[in-house]
Short mmCIF file of C-alpha atoms in Angstrom, two decimals:
data_model
loop_
_atom_site.label_atom_id
_atom_site.label_comp_id
_atom_site.label_asym_id
_atom_site.label_seq_id
_atom_site.Cartn_x
_atom_site.Cartn_y
_atom_site.Cartn_z
CA UNK A 10 67.34 322.86 96.01
CA UNK A 11 68.15 326.11 94.48
CA UNK A 12 70.62 324.68 92.30
CA UNK A 13 67.51 322.03 91.32
CA UNK A 14 65.16 324.54 91.18
CA UNK A 15 68.11 326.84 88.27
CA UNK A 16 68.40 323.51 86.30
CA UNK A 17 64.55 323.20 86.08
CA UNK A 18 64.63 326.50 85.09
CA UNK A 19 66.90 326.77 82.03
CA UNK A 20 65.73 323.82 80.99
CA UNK A 21 62.39 324.79 80.85
CA UNK A 22 63.71 328.13 79.28
CA UNK A 23 65.48 326.55 76.25
CA UNK A 24 62.37 324.21 75.72
CA UNK A 25 60.51 327.39 74.82
CA UNK A 26 63.06 329.48 72.94
CA UNK A 27 63.86 325.44 71.01
CA UNK A 28 59.44 324.71 70.58
CA UNK A 29 59.42 328.69 68.99
CA UNK A 30 62.05 328.07 66.34
CA UNK A 31 60.42 325.02 65.54
CA UNK A 32 57.28 327.02 65.56
CA UNK A 33 58.16 329.45 63.18
CA UNK A 34 60.46 326.41 61.19
CA UNK A 35 57.00 325.17 60.80
CA UNK A 36 55.19 328.25 60.15
CA UNK A 37 57.83 329.82 57.18
CA UNK A 38 57.37 325.74 55.52
CA UNK A 39 53.75 326.64 55.24
CA UNK A 40 54.13 329.75 54.12
CA UNK A 41 56.59 328.66 51.39
CA UNK A 42 54.02 326.39 50.66
CA UNK A 43 51.23 328.41 49.82
CA UNK A 44 53.55 331.15 47.81
CA UNK A 45 54.72 328.01 45.78
CA UNK A 46 50.89 327.16 44.97
CA UNK A 47 50.60 330.90 43.69
CA UNK A 48 52.14 330.26 39.98
CA UNK A 49 51.50 334.59 39.13
CA UNK A 50 53.23 336.68 40.86
CA UNK A 51 51.70 340.38 40.15
CA UNK A 52 54.11 342.25 41.97
CA UNK A 53 55.70 342.45 39.22
CA UNK A 54 55.96 344.10 35.57
CA UNK A 55 54.29 341.63 33.63
CA UNK A 56 55.54 341.44 30.65
CA UNK A 57 53.77 339.01 27.07
CA UNK A 58 57.93 336.65 27.53
CA UNK A 59 55.55 336.04 32.01
CA UNK A 60 52.94 335.50 30.28
CA UNK A 61 54.13 332.52 27.98
CA UNK A 62 55.23 331.35 30.76
CA UNK A 63 52.26 331.52 33.71
CA UNK A 64 49.88 330.07 30.92
CA UNK A 65 52.88 326.92 30.14
CA UNK A 66 52.60 326.56 33.77
CA UNK A 67 48.79 327.00 35.18
CA UNK A 68 49.22 324.16 32.14
CA UNK A 69 51.77 321.84 33.23
CA UNK A 70 49.90 322.22 37.56
CA UNK A 71 46.28 321.40 35.77
CA UNK A 72 45.54 319.54 32.39
CA UNK A 73 41.85 318.40 33.78
CA UNK A 74 41.27 321.45 34.40
CA UNK A 75 43.56 324.89 32.25
CA UNK A 76 44.32 324.78 28.83
CA UNK A 77 45.80 326.55 26.16
CA UNK A 78 45.97 327.87 22.73
CA UNK A 79 46.97 329.85 20.31
CA UNK A 80 44.53 332.54 18.08
CA UNK A 81 47.14 333.49 15.67
CA UNK A 82 50.19 335.73 15.29
CA UNK A 83 50.86 339.44 16.07
CA UNK A 84 51.97 341.82 13.05
CA UNK A 85 56.15 341.37 14.97
CA UNK A 86 55.70 337.76 15.66
CA UNK A 87 54.03 337.10 19.06
CA UNK A 88 51.35 334.81 19.78
CA UNK A 89 47.74 335.60 20.87
CA UNK A 90 47.03 332.89 23.77
CA UNK A 91 43.60 331.87 25.06
CA UNK A 92 43.49 329.71 28.14
CA UNK A 93 40.36 327.78 29.33
CA UNK A 94 39.88 327.62 32.92
CA UNK A 95 36.47 324.95 33.82
CA UNK A 96 34.53 321.97 31.64
CA UNK A 97 31.45 323.55 31.07
CA UNK A 98 29.50 324.02 27.94
CA UNK A 99 28.58 326.81 28.69
CA UNK A 100 30.82 329.70 27.57
CA UNK A 101 32.35 333.24 30.10
CA UNK A 102 34.39 335.09 27.96
CA UNK A 103 37.51 337.54 29.03
CA UNK A 104 40.10 340.02 27.42
CA UNK A 105 42.43 342.24 28.48
CA UNK A 106 45.03 344.56 27.01
CA UNK A 107 43.85 345.67 23.94
CA UNK A 108 45.49 348.89 24.93
CA UNK A 109 49.11 349.25 25.73
CA UNK A 110 49.42 350.54 28.35
CA UNK A 111 46.75 348.74 30.20
CA UNK A 112 48.46 345.67 30.34
CA UNK A 113 47.87 345.24 34.67
CA UNK A 114 44.91 344.42 33.10
CA UNK A 115 46.74 341.16 32.15
CA UNK A 116 48.11 340.55 34.67
CA UNK A 117 44.54 340.45 36.27
CA UNK A 118 43.28 337.44 34.59
CA UNK A 119 46.54 335.96 35.59
CA UNK A 120 45.51 336.30 39.04
CA UNK A 121 41.59 334.97 38.34
CA UNK A 122 43.03 331.80 36.89
CA UNK A 123 45.33 330.71 38.99
CA UNK A 124 42.92 331.56 41.74
CA UNK A 125 40.13 330.05 40.79
CA UNK A 126 42.36 326.54 40.12
CA UNK A 127 43.70 326.30 43.37
CA UNK A 128 39.80 326.49 45.11
CA UNK A 129 38.65 323.94 42.39
CA UNK A 130 41.37 321.86 43.18
CA UNK A 131 41.09 322.26 46.85
CA UNK A 132 37.07 322.61 46.66
CA UNK A 133 37.14 325.37 48.17
CA UNK A 134 34.85 328.84 47.68
CA UNK A 135 35.49 331.63 47.54
CA UNK A 136 32.72 334.60 48.25
CA UNK A 137 29.49 331.99 48.98
CA UNK A 138 31.00 330.93 44.67
CA UNK A 139 30.85 326.68 44.32
CA UNK A 140 34.18 327.45 42.64
CA UNK A 141 34.34 323.59 41.62
CA UNK A 142 30.65 323.66 40.62
CA UNK A 143 30.66 326.52 38.65
CA UNK A 144 33.23 325.03 37.01
CA UNK A 145 31.78 322.68 35.87
CA UNK A 146 29.15 323.80 34.58
CA UNK A 147 31.00 327.18 32.88
CA UNK A 148 33.93 327.18 30.79
CA UNK A 149 35.78 330.86 31.27
CA UNK A 150 37.70 331.49 27.86
CA UNK A 151 40.51 334.26 28.58
CA UNK A 152 43.06 336.40 26.61
CA UNK A 153 44.90 338.10 28.84
CA UNK A 154 46.33 340.06 26.35
CA UNK A 155 44.87 341.15 23.16
CA UNK A 156 47.94 343.27 22.31
CA UNK A 157 52.24 341.68 23.11
CA UNK A 158 53.61 343.71 20.67
CA UNK A 159 52.30 347.26 21.99
CA UNK A 160 52.07 346.06 25.72
CA UNK A 161 56.01 344.58 24.38
CA UNK A 162 57.23 348.23 23.47
CA UNK A 163 55.22 350.37 26.29
CA UNK A 164 57.38 348.20 29.30
CA UNK A 165 60.92 347.60 27.02
CA UNK A 166 60.43 350.79 24.35
CA UNK A 167 62.64 350.60 21.24
CA UNK A 168 65.02 347.66 22.29
CA UNK A 169 66.34 345.23 20.15
CA UNK A 170 64.36 346.50 17.06
CA UNK A 171 65.92 347.56 13.71
CA UNK A 172 67.19 351.32 13.26
CA UNK A 173 64.62 352.08 10.63
CA UNK A 174 61.48 350.72 12.94
CA UNK A 175 62.70 352.26 16.02
CA UNK A 176 62.66 355.89 13.94
CA UNK A 177 59.58 354.83 12.53
CA UNK A 178 57.81 354.00 16.18
CA UNK A 179 59.31 356.90 17.28
CA UNK A 180 58.33 359.14 15.11
CA UNK A 181 54.41 357.82 15.99
CA UNK A 182 55.17 358.61 19.25
CA UNK A 183 56.25 362.17 18.78
CA UNK A 184 59.47 361.70 18.62
CA UNK A 185 59.57 360.86 21.81
CA UNK A 186 61.59 357.82 23.89
CA UNK A 187 58.62 357.37 26.80
CA UNK A 188 56.94 354.67 25.94
CA UNK A 189 55.26 353.80 28.65
CA UNK A 190 52.13 355.91 26.90
CA UNK A 191 52.40 353.94 23.95
CA UNK A 192 48.26 352.72 24.04
CA UNK A 193 47.76 351.23 20.22
CA UNK A 194 49.50 348.23 18.46
CA UNK A 195 53.17 348.25 16.86
CA UNK A 196 52.15 348.90 13.55
CA UNK A 197 50.20 352.51 15.47
CA UNK A 198 46.73 351.16 15.63
CA UNK A 199 44.09 351.67 18.68
CA UNK A 200 43.17 348.30 18.72
CA UNK A 201 39.58 349.43 20.56
CA UNK A 202 38.67 351.62 18.03
CA UNK A 203 38.84 348.38 14.76
CA UNK A 204 35.98 346.37 15.41
CA UNK A 205 32.64 347.32 12.93
CA UNK A 206 30.71 348.66 14.83
CA UNK A 207 29.78 352.56 14.07
CA UNK A 208 32.93 352.73 12.61
CA UNK A 209 32.85 355.75 10.40
CA UNK A 210 31.82 357.85 13.00
CA UNK A 211 34.49 357.16 15.84
CA UNK A 212 34.88 359.96 17.35
CA UNK A 213 37.56 362.01 18.49
CA UNK A 214 40.33 359.32 15.54
CA UNK A 215 43.84 360.33 14.24
CA UNK A 216 43.78 360.25 10.96
CA UNK A 217 47.56 358.45 10.86
CA UNK A 218 49.27 355.93 12.63
CA UNK A 219 49.97 356.85 16.40
CA UNK A 220 50.58 355.82 19.73
CA UNK A 221 46.63 356.64 20.37
CA UNK A 222 43.20 356.51 19.33
CA UNK A 223 43.87 356.10 15.60
CA UNK A 224 41.07 353.82 14.39
CA UNK A 225 43.00 351.96 11.01
CA UNK A 226 41.71 352.62 7.43
CA UNK A 227 39.65 349.88 7.82
CA UNK A 228 37.53 348.38 9.77
CA UNK A 229 39.49 344.94 12.07
CA UNK A 230 42.01 345.60 9.93
CA UNK A 231 44.70 345.07 12.82
CA UNK A 232 45.06 341.26 12.47
CA UNK A 233 44.75 340.91 16.88
CA UNK A 234 41.17 342.47 16.05
CA UNK A 235 40.60 339.56 13.37
CA UNK A 236 41.55 337.15 15.73
CA UNK A 237 40.19 338.03 18.51
CA UNK A 238 36.39 338.38 15.86
CA UNK A 239 37.13 334.64 14.78
CA UNK A 240 37.70 333.08 18.05
CA UNK A 241 34.53 334.98 19.60
CA UNK A 242 32.80 333.14 16.72
CA UNK A 243 34.41 329.89 17.81
CA UNK A 244 33.78 330.05 21.38
CA UNK A 245 30.55 331.70 20.98
CA UNK A 246 30.00 332.93 24.68
CA UNK A 247 26.37 333.89 26.54
CA UNK A 248 28.44 337.18 28.40
CA UNK A 249 31.90 339.10 27.41
CA UNK A 250 33.85 341.04 29.71
CA UNK A 251 36.62 343.34 27.76
CA UNK A 252 38.94 344.89 30.89
CA UNK A 253 40.40 348.50 30.33
CA UNK A 254 42.71 350.89 32.42
CA UNK A 255 42.03 353.42 34.09
CA UNK A 256 39.69 355.52 35.12
CA UNK A 257 36.47 352.65 38.27
CA UNK A 258 33.85 352.77 34.91
CA UNK A 259 31.57 350.52 33.88
CA UNK A 260 30.18 350.50 30.01
CA UNK A 261 27.95 348.48 29.14
CA UNK A 262 25.18 349.56 26.41
CA UNK A 263 25.99 350.16 22.71
CA UNK A 264 22.34 350.47 21.07
CA UNK A 265 21.07 348.32 23.33
CA UNK A 266 17.84 346.50 21.98
CA UNK A 267 15.18 347.36 24.18
CA UNK A 268 14.49 343.74 24.93
CA UNK A 269 17.91 343.22 26.22
CA UNK A 270 17.54 346.58 27.98
CA UNK A 271 16.78 345.45 31.59
CA UNK A 272 18.89 341.85 31.61
CA UNK A 273 21.81 344.05 30.32
CA UNK A 274 21.48 346.59 32.64
CA UNK A 275 20.79 344.57 35.98
CA UNK A 276 24.44 342.18 35.19
CA UNK A 277 26.14 346.50 35.29
CA UNK A 278 24.63 347.24 38.54
CA UNK A 279 25.73 344.04 40.12
CA UNK A 280 29.10 344.48 38.47
CA UNK A 281 28.22 347.85 39.60
CA UNK A 282 28.62 346.89 43.56
CA UNK A 283 30.77 343.63 43.42
CA UNK A 284 34.00 346.06 42.13
CA UNK A 285 32.37 349.65 43.81
CA UNK A 286 32.98 351.27 39.97
CA UNK A 287 30.91 353.54 37.92
CA UNK A 288 28.14 352.81 35.73
CA UNK A 289 28.43 355.35 32.32
CA UNK A 290 24.88 356.76 31.31
CA UNK A 291 24.11 355.41 28.10
CA UNK A 292 24.41 357.70 25.31
CA UNK A 293 22.26 358.43 22.02
CA UNK A 294 24.11 357.92 19.24
CA UNK A 295 27.69 356.35 21.43
CA UNK A 296 31.16 356.16 19.26
CA UNK A 297 32.09 352.62 18.34
CA UNK A 298 34.76 350.08 17.54
CA UNK A 299 35.27 348.76 20.66
CA UNK A 300 35.37 345.11 21.38
CA UNK A 301 31.96 345.40 23.42
CA UNK A 302 30.24 347.88 21.01
CA UNK A 303 30.56 344.55 18.41
CA UNK A 304 30.04 342.40 20.98
CA UNK A 305 26.04 343.54 21.79
CA UNK A 306 25.56 344.59 17.93
CA UNK A 307 27.13 341.12 16.61
CA UNK A 308 25.60 338.95 19.39
CA UNK A 309 22.11 341.04 21.72
CA UNK A 310 24.01 339.45 24.65
CA UNK A 311 25.72 341.60 27.54
CA UNK A 312 28.83 342.67 26.70
CA UNK A 313 31.45 345.11 29.46
CA UNK A 314 33.89 347.09 29.45
CA UNK A 315 35.63 347.16 32.98
CA UNK A 316 38.49 350.74 33.42
CA UNK A 317 40.00 349.15 36.65
CA UNK A 318 42.10 351.51 38.59
CA UNK A 319 41.96 355.16 39.15
CA UNK A 320 42.48 357.62 36.72
CA UNK A 321 46.03 356.81 35.53
CA UNK A 322 46.32 359.08 32.34
CA UNK A 323 48.49 358.17 29.75
CA UNK A 324 50.63 355.77 31.09
CA UNK A 325 50.33 352.33 32.68
CA UNK A 326 48.47 352.30 36.32
CA UNK A 327 51.15 352.29 39.10
CA UNK A 328 52.10 348.19 40.81
CA UNK A 329 51.03 349.10 44.03
CA UNK A 330 47.35 349.22 43.35
CA UNK A 331 47.37 346.10 42.16
CA UNK A 332 46.17 344.46 45.75
CA UNK A 333 43.15 347.34 45.49
CA UNK A 334 41.92 346.29 42.17
CA UNK A 335 42.98 342.73 42.40
CA UNK A 336 40.40 343.01 45.50
CA UNK A 337 37.19 345.54 43.33
CA UNK A 338 38.20 341.98 40.62
CA UNK A 339 38.55 338.46 42.65
CA UNK A 340 34.89 337.75 42.35
CA UNK A 341 33.69 339.06 39.32
CA UNK A 342 34.89 336.50 36.62
CA UNK A 343 32.98 333.96 39.37
CA UNK A 344 29.10 336.23 39.19
CA UNK A 345 29.82 336.66 35.56
CA UNK A 346 30.10 333.03 34.69
CA UNK A 347 27.74 332.15 36.91
CA UNK A 348 25.21 334.62 35.20
CA UNK A 349 26.67 332.59 32.37
CA UNK A 350 25.34 329.49 32.64
CA UNK A 351 22.41 330.74 33.50
CA UNK A 352 21.49 332.61 29.95
CA UNK A 353 22.75 329.19 28.27
CA UNK A 354 19.96 327.32 30.65
CA UNK A 355 17.76 328.77 30.00
CA UNK A 356 18.38 328.75 26.22
CA UNK A 357 18.94 325.22 25.88
CA UNK A 358 16.13 323.04 23.94
CA UNK A 359 14.87 320.06 25.19
CA UNK A 360 16.41 316.47 24.24
CA UNK A 361 14.33 312.81 24.72
CA UNK A 362 17.09 310.19 24.92
CA UNK A 363 15.05 307.28 25.74
CA UNK A 364 18.67 305.30 26.51
CA UNK A 365 19.83 303.45 29.66
CA UNK A 366 23.24 304.66 31.80
CA UNK A 367 24.97 304.26 35.19
CA UNK A 368 24.50 306.49 38.07
CA UNK A 369 27.70 305.74 38.95
CA UNK A 370 28.10 307.55 42.36
CA UNK A 371 26.10 309.66 43.98
CA UNK A 372 23.84 312.85 43.30
CA UNK A 373 21.08 314.49 44.45
CA UNK A 374 17.48 314.21 42.59
CA UNK A 375 15.09 316.93 42.62
CA UNK A 376 11.75 317.37 40.70
CA UNK A 377 13.17 320.45 38.67
CA UNK A 378 15.68 321.67 36.22
CA UNK A 379 17.98 324.59 38.32
CA UNK A 380 17.06 324.24 42.02
CA UNK A 381 19.19 323.86 44.80
CA UNK A 382 17.25 322.25 47.55
CA UNK A 383 14.91 319.95 48.57
CA UNK A 384 16.47 317.47 46.33
CA UNK A 385 16.69 313.65 46.87
CA UNK A 386 19.82 311.65 47.55
CA UNK A 387 19.85 308.90 44.92
CA UNK A 388 23.37 306.00 44.93
CA UNK A 389 25.08 304.64 42.54
CA UNK A 390 22.68 302.81 39.91
CA UNK A 391 21.43 301.81 36.41
CA UNK A 392 18.64 304.19 35.15
CA UNK A 393 16.70 304.83 32.28
CA UNK A 394 17.44 308.50 31.40
CA UNK A 395 14.32 310.29 29.56
CA UNK A 396 15.62 313.82 28.27
CA UNK A 397 17.95 316.45 28.16
CA UNK A 398 17.90 320.37 28.45
CA UNK A 399 21.88 321.05 29.47
CA UNK A 400 23.66 319.42 31.63
CA UNK A 401 20.39 318.21 33.77
CA UNK A 402 18.67 315.34 32.96
CA UNK A 403 15.45 313.95 33.79
CA UNK A 404 15.75 309.95 35.07
CA UNK A 405 13.97 307.46 35.95
CA UNK A 406 15.89 306.07 39.29
CA UNK A 407 14.90 303.68 41.62
CA UNK A 408 14.51 307.09 43.92
CA UNK A 409 11.72 307.83 41.50
CA UNK A 410 11.98 310.29 38.76
CA UNK A 411 13.31 313.37 38.84
CA UNK A 412 15.93 315.89 36.90
CA UNK A 413 19.82 315.20 37.91
CA UNK A 414 22.64 317.90 37.37
CA UNK A 415 25.75 314.98 37.74
CA UNK A 416 29.37 316.45 38.04
CA UNK A 417 31.77 315.14 35.25
CA UNK A 418 32.12 311.53 35.38
CA UNK A 419 28.80 310.28 37.80
CA UNK A 420 26.80 309.73 35.35
CA UNK A 421 28.13 307.91 31.92
CA UNK A 422 26.85 304.93 29.43
CA UNK A 423 29.28 302.34 30.57
CA UNK A 424 30.36 299.69 28.49
CA UNK A 425 31.60 296.16 29.28
CA UNK A 426 34.53 294.84 28.24
CA UNK A 427 36.88 291.05 29.20
CA UNK A 428 40.11 292.63 28.87
CA UNK A 429 43.44 293.30 30.56
CA UNK A 430 45.93 295.87 31.02
CA UNK A 431 48.93 296.64 31.82
CA UNK A 432 50.18 299.69 34.73
CA UNK A 433 53.87 299.97 33.95
CA UNK A 434 53.32 302.76 36.58
CA UNK A 435 52.72 303.58 39.92
CA UNK A 436 48.56 305.32 39.25
CA UNK A 437 45.72 305.91 41.18
CA UNK A 438 42.17 304.90 41.02
CA UNK A 439 39.17 306.37 41.79
CA UNK A 440 35.01 305.80 42.94
CA UNK A 441 34.23 307.50 38.77
CA UNK A 442 36.09 308.39 36.19
CA UNK A 443 37.23 311.95 36.52
CA UNK A 444 40.79 312.98 36.90
CA UNK A 445 39.12 315.08 40.55
CA UNK A 446 36.97 312.18 41.57
CA UNK A 447 38.62 310.85 45.02
CA UNK A 448 41.54 308.47 45.08
CA UNK A 449 40.59 304.77 46.44
CA UNK A 450 44.13 304.59 46.66
CA UNK A 451 47.34 303.64 44.23
CA UNK A 452 48.54 300.57 42.59
CA UNK A 453 51.74 299.19 41.83
CA UNK A 454 53.08 298.45 38.16
CA UNK A 455 51.13 295.17 37.16
CA UNK A 456 48.43 293.69 35.51
CA UNK A 457 44.47 294.20 36.31
CA UNK A 458 41.50 292.41 34.79
CA UNK A 459 39.31 295.37 33.24
CA UNK A 460 36.20 294.61 33.00
CA UNK A 461 34.46 298.60 31.37
CA UNK A 462 35.50 301.39 29.40
CA UNK A 463 34.09 304.69 29.11
CA UNK A 464 35.46 307.11 26.76
CA UNK A 465 39.39 307.02 27.57
CA UNK A 466 38.48 305.07 32.01
CA UNK A 467 38.46 301.94 32.29
CA UNK A 468 36.63 299.69 34.92
CA UNK A 469 39.56 298.04 36.93
CA UNK A 470 39.06 294.78 39.43
CA UNK A 471 41.43 295.10 42.26
CA UNK A 472 42.07 293.44 45.42
CA UNK A 473 39.43 295.80 47.37
CA UNK A 474 36.85 296.38 44.64
CA UNK A 475 36.16 297.40 40.97
CA UNK A 476 37.80 300.91 40.49
CA UNK A 477 37.91 303.50 37.77
CA UNK A 478 41.33 304.12 36.52
CA UNK A 479 43.03 306.64 33.53
CA UNK A 480 43.75 304.41 30.08
CA UNK A 481 46.23 307.17 29.11
CA UNK A 482 48.16 305.42 31.92
CA UNK A 483 47.66 302.03 30.69
CA UNK A 484 48.01 299.72 28.22
CA UNK A 485 45.13 298.09 27.26
CA UNK A 486 45.35 293.73 26.01
CA UNK A 487 42.47 291.65 24.63
CA UNK A 488 42.27 288.08 24.40
CA UNK A 489 42.32 286.08 22.29
CA UNK A 490 40.30 283.45 21.57
CA UNK A 491 41.91 279.89 21.02
CA UNK A 492 41.86 278.29 17.28
CA UNK A 493 40.85 275.88 17.26
CA UNK A 494 43.15 273.51 15.32
CA UNK A 495 46.72 274.82 15.09
CA UNK A 496 47.18 277.62 11.94
CA UNK A 497 50.04 275.84 9.81
CA UNK A 498 51.99 277.46 6.97
CA UNK A 499 51.07 275.67 4.16
CA UNK A 500 55.14 276.96 2.01
CA UNK A 501 56.80 276.29 5.60
CA UNK A 502 54.40 273.48 7.56
CA UNK A 503 55.80 274.03 10.13
CA UNK A 504 53.36 275.75 13.10
CA UNK A 505 52.56 279.80 13.25
CA UNK A 506 53.52 280.53 16.97
CA UNK A 507 50.56 281.70 18.68
CA UNK A 508 49.46 285.63 19.70
CA UNK A 509 49.82 286.39 22.75
CA UNK A 510 47.43 289.64 22.69
CA UNK A 511 46.55 292.29 21.00
CA UNK A 512 47.17 295.51 21.78
CA UNK A 513 44.55 298.17 21.39
CA UNK A 514 45.93 301.25 19.53
#
């Protein structure tokens, strides 16, 4: 009995140890999987090269949500990368690293892209924000590093530069080899004193190229600034935030019109509440030249300069402070996106359409635009679209007259066609034509019949019903009507072979 009891006890201990080992392995694996989902690593000196790599990885990971484009080149051949996150018509614009030593602002913006994209894909909320709905309404454009030349110089010094250029930059740096304090671009021009907003009266401006504060010979002299101005006009944002460091303060006013004062101040106060940063009181005669100053002056819309982190002096913010900075700012992009959407929607004019469209998935029918509760469920159906305001549609549905706010792919004018599609690889099929719609199943390589088309999407007949496939993954083929009589080649006196199919270009 005693020996049997000992065996059982030992067996129990071994099972307990084995379970613990397995649990540790599972927890480690889960942690690794979570870490692998994070593309941006903020615990490092965040360089131009790392940023460019991370942007490319984000675009590859989220091809239907994140895209990139170059605004052009810096004076020393680096691209000014712009990243688009979201799918809406309204626009929020965020930018960072106008100043070289303030490169942690680039890390903050890249972390926003990474975090928000994960939440969109997983359909999760952040601080109560429905990220998927918000990014269906708004496109957040970001230029994470306005000054890639200066950032590289601040982080790496003159390594790899020609001896002549290195001497020139050391001279601009007061003959110091310590470039961590460098603020300008590599032409010695302070990019945030370059915008045409009271440029002639900028205070404390140097008279020649220097590591900081030199405003240049004329506004928009620096290519980076001209590219930023051109891009801003192109994307036409409702709100802009320029990230700087340091001081934990927010600038929000620049000769702001009285009609816009309460609007802008309300946003500034909420940004202050979110971050814990202090608001800078408006000045009667502010010194201009900054991006925020130019945007407010040019567009008459809310523009903000957010200074992250405790004051760091003439140096970069220490890496150990990123956790605190991120905690302060992780919700700023979402709040600002929501404000951008509200401002954009309020400006939209009602367009009367009077056309038939197909509601391909259920949504809510509301009595008025902008409602968030009290909607009536409306199922898939053909309906009459009466009018549109922004991304809201007034429709006559089976459930009655009202307004719907469909997510991408739910409302479409489906073209009826008769064709076939050859699937050359395994592809998913969706409930409605959108990459983020629920997947029904996967189809193995085969030929399927196609009865409808909307944009790049094809409505395919499958064994389980009619579902949508991404037409970019298929080869569409049209049927050829049989000829009444065989065609004859008069020259040869022979029958011409019949064409089997015509491939749509």
